[in-house]
GROMACS .gro file of C-alpha atoms in nm:
model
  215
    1UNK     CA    1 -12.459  23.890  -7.045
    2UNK     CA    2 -12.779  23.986  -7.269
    3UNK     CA    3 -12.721  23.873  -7.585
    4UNK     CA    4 -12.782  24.154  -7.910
    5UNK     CA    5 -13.097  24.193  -8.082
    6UNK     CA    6 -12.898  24.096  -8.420
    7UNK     CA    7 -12.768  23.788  -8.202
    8UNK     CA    8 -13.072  23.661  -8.098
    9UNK     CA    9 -13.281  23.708  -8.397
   10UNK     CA   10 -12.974  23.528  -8.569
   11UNK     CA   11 -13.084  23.185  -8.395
   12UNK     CA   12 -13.429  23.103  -8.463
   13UNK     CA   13 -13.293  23.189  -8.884
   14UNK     CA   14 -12.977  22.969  -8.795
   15UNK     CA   15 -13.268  22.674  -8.651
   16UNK     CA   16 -13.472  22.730  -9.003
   17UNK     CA   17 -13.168  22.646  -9.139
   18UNK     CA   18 -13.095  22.358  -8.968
   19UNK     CA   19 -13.449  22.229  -9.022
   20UNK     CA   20 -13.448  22.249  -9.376
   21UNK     CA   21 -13.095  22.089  -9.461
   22UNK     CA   22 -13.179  21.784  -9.233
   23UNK     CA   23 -13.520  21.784  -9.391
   24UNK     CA   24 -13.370  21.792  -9.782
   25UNK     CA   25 -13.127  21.502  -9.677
   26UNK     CA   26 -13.381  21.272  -9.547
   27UNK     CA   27 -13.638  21.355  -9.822
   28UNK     CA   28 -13.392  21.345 -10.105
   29UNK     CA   29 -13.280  21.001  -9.948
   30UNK     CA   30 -13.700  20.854  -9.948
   31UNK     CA   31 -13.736  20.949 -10.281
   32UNK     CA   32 -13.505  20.672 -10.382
   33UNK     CA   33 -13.611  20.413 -10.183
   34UNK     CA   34 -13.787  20.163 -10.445
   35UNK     CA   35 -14.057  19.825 -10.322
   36UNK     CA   36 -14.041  19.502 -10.473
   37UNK     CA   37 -14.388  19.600 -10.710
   38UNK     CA   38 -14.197  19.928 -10.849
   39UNK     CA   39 -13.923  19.640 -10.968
   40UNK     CA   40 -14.112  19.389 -11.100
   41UNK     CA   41 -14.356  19.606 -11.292
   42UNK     CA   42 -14.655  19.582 -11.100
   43UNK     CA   43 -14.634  19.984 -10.968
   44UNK     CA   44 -14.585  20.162 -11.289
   45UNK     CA   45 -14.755  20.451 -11.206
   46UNK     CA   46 -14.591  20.476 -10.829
   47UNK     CA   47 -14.272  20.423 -10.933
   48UNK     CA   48 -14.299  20.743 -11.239
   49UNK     CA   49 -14.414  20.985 -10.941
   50UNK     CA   50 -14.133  20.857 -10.688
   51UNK     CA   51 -13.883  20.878 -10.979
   52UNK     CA   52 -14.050  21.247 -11.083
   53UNK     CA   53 -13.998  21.335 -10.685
   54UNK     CA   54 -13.587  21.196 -10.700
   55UNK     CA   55 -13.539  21.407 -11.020
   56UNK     CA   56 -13.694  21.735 -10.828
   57UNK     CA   57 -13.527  21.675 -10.490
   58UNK     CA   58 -13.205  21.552 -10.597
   59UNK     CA   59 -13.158  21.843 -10.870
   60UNK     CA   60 -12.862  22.013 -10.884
   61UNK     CA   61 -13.063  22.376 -10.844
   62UNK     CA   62 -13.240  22.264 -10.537
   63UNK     CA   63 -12.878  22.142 -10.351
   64UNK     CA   64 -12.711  22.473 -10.509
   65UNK     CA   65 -13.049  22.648 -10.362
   66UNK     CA   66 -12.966  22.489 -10.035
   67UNK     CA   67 -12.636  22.739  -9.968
   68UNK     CA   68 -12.795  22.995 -10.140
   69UNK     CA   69 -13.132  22.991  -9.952
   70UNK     CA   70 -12.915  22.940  -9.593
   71UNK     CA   71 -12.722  23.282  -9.676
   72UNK     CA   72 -13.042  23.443  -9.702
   73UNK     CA   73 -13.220  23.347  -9.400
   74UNK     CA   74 -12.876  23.450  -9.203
   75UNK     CA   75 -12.846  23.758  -9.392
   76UNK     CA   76 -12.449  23.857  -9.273
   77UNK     CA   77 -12.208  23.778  -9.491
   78UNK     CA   78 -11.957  23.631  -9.273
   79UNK     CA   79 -12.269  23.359  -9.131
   80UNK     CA   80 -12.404  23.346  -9.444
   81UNK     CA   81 -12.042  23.206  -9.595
   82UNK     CA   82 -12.017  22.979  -9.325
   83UNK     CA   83 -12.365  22.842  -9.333
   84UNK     CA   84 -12.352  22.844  -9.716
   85UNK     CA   85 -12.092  22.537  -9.651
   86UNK     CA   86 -12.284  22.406  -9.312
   87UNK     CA   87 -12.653  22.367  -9.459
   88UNK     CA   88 -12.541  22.141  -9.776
   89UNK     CA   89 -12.312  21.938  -9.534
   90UNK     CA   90 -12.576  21.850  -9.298
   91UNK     CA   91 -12.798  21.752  -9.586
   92UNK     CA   92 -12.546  21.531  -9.774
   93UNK     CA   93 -12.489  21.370  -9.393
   94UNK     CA   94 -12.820  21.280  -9.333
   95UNK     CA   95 -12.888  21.176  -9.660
   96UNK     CA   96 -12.587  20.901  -9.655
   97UNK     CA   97 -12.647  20.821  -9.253
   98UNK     CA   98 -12.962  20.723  -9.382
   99UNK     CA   99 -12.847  20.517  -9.641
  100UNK     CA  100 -12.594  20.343  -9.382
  101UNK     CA  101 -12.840  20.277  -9.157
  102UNK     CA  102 -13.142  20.183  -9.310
  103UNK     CA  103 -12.935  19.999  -9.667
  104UNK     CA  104 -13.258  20.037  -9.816
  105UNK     CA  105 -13.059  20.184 -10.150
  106UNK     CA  106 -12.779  19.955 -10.207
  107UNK     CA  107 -12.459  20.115 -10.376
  108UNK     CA  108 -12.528  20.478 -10.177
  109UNK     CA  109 -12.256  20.521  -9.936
  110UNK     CA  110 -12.023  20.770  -9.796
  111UNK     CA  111 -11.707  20.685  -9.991
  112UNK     CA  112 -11.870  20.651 -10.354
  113UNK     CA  113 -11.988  21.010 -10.335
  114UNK     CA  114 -11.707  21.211 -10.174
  115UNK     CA  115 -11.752  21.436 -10.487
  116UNK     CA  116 -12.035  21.585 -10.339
  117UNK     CA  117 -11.894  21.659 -10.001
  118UNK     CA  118 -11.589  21.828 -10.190
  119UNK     CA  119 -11.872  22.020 -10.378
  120UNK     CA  120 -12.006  22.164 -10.108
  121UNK     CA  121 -11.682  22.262  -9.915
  122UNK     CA  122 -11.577  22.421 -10.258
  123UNK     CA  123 -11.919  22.580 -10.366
  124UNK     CA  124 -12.034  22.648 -10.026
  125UNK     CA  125 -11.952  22.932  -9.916
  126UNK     CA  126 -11.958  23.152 -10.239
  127UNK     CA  127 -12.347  23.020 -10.248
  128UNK     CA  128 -12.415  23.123  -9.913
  129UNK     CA  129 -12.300  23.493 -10.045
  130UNK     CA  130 -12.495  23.527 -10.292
  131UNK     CA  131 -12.820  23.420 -10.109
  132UNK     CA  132 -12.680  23.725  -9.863
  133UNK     CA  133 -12.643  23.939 -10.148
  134UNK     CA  134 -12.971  23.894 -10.269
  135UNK     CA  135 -13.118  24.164  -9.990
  136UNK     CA  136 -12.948  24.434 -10.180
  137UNK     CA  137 -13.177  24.634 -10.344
  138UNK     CA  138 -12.923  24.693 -10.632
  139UNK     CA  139 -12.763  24.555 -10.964
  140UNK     CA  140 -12.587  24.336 -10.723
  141UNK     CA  141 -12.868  24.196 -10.525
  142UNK     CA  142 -13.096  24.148 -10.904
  143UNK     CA  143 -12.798  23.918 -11.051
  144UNK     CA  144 -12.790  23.748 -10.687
  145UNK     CA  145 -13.212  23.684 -10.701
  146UNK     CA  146 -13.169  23.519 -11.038
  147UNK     CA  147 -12.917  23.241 -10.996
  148UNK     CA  148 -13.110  22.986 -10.858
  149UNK     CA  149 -13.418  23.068 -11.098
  150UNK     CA  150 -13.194  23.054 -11.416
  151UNK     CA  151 -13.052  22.767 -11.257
  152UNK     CA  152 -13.371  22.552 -11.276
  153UNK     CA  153 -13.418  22.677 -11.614
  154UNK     CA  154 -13.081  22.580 -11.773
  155UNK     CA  155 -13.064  22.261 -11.573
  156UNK     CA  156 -13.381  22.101 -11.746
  157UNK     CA  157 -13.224  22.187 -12.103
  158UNK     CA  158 -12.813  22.139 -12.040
  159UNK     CA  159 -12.946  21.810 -11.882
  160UNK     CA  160 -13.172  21.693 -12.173
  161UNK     CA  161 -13.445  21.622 -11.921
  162UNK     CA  162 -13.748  21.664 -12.267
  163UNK     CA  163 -13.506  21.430 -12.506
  164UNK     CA  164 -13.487  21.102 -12.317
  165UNK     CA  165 -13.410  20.869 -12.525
  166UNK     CA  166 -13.678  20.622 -12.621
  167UNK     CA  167 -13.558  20.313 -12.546
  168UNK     CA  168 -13.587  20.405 -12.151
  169UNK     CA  169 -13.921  20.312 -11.960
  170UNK     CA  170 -14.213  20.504 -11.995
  171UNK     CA  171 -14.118  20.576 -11.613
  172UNK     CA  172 -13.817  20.737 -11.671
  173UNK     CA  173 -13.926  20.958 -11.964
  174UNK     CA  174 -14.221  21.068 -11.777
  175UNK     CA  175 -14.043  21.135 -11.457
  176UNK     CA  176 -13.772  21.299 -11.691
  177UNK     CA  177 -14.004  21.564 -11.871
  178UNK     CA  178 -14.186  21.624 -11.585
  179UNK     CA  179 -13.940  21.740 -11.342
  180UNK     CA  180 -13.763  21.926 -11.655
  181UNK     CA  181 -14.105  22.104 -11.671
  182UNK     CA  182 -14.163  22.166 -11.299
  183UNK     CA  183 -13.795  22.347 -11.284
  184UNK     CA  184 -13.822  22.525 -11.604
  185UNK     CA  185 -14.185  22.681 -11.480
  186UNK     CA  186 -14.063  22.755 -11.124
  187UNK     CA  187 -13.741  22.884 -11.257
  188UNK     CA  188 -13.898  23.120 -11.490
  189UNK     CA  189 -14.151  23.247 -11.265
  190UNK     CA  190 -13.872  23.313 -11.010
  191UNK     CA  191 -13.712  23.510 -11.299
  192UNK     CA  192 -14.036  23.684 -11.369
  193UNK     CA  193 -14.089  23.749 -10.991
  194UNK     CA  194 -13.727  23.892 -10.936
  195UNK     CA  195 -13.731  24.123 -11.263
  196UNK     CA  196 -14.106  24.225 -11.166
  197UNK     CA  197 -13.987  24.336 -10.805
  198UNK     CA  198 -13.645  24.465 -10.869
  199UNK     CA  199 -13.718  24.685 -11.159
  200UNK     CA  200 -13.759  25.039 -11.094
  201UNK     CA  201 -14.103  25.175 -11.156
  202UNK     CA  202 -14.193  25.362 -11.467
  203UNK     CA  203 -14.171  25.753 -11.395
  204UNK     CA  204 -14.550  25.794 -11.456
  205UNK     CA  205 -14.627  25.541 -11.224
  206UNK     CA  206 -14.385  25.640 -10.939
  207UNK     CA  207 -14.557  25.993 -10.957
  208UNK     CA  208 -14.927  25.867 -10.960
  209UNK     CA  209 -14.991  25.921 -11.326
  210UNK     CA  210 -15.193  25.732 -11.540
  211UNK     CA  211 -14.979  25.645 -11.837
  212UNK     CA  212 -15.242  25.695 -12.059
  213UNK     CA  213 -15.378  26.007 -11.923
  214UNK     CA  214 -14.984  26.159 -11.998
  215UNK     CA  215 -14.932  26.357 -12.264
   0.00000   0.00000   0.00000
């Protein structure tokens, strides 16, 4: 039996999928991994970009993107649902097989973070419809665009990520401001990007017109 176009260009988007939740879970797990100079002091400066790269990968946008960006590679909604809840699954496994097997970052485990496998049951699949509903070239597809970009914008700010308190390590408040920074830019140039391509045209421009030619 030949398998549908729709089928079979499904697969290789299911496979990106695949890729990039084992690849979040692995990097999100690195990023934590810490050496004896980061401890004691002697790695400052190593140990404010690995903590910068934790507070990036392990954002809550960029695992809420996860579903999201799933259900737009697979486009359907019914695949999108499902790998809205698959994708952020995979991740958290890999990041926490990693953790068992390596015990390079004591204190991660399986059964001290159920949370987050609940999460992504519950949160799943709703994410993974609006990453499908972002194709729409409507209302409904604009709103869809623009949660994950004014997600990394609120998360910097409901988070306090530029009010650290002072007492922490120069480390932390680095790392802490400039992650904040990195998702509030990205987030609202997604927001610019979206608004900038979903907008209709002005009705001089759609007809050719010069706006300041019109009388």
């Amino acid at each position: 039996m030949t398998p549908s176009p729709s089928s079979s260009s499904l697969v290789p988007r299911a496979l990106v999928v695949v890729a990039i939740a084992i690849a979040l879970g692995a990097a999100s797990f690195l990023v934590n991994v810490t050496t004896a100079a980061q401890s004691s002091g002697q790695a400052d400066a190593l140990l404010a970009a690995r903590l910068t790269a934790s507070r990036l990968l392990n954002a809550g946008t960029v695992w809420a993107g996860l579903p999201v960006l799933a259900g737009f590679l697979v486009r359907r909604s019914l695949v999108a649902a499902v790998a809205g809840v698959v994708a952020p699954l995979l991740a958290l496994a890999v990041h926490y097989a990693l953790a068992a097997t390596t015990g390079w970052v004591p204190g991660l485990s399986w059964t001290q973070n159920t949370e987050w496998f609940a999460a992504a049951l519950l949160g799943g699949a709703p994410l993974g419809l609006v990453g499908a509903l972002a194709h729409r070239r409507d209302v409904v597809g604009a709103v869809a665009a623009l949660v994950v970009p004014a997600g990394a914008v609120l998360e910097p700010l409901v988070r306090g990520s530029f009010t650290v308190p002072a007492v922490l390590p120069w480390t932390s408040r680095l790392a802490s401001g400039v992650s904040g920074a990195v998702l509030l830019m990205g987030g609202l140039i997604g927001v610019a990007a979206v608004i900038g391509t979903r907008l209709p045209p002005r009705r001089g421009v759609r007809a050719g017109i010069d706006p300041g030619w019109s009388s």
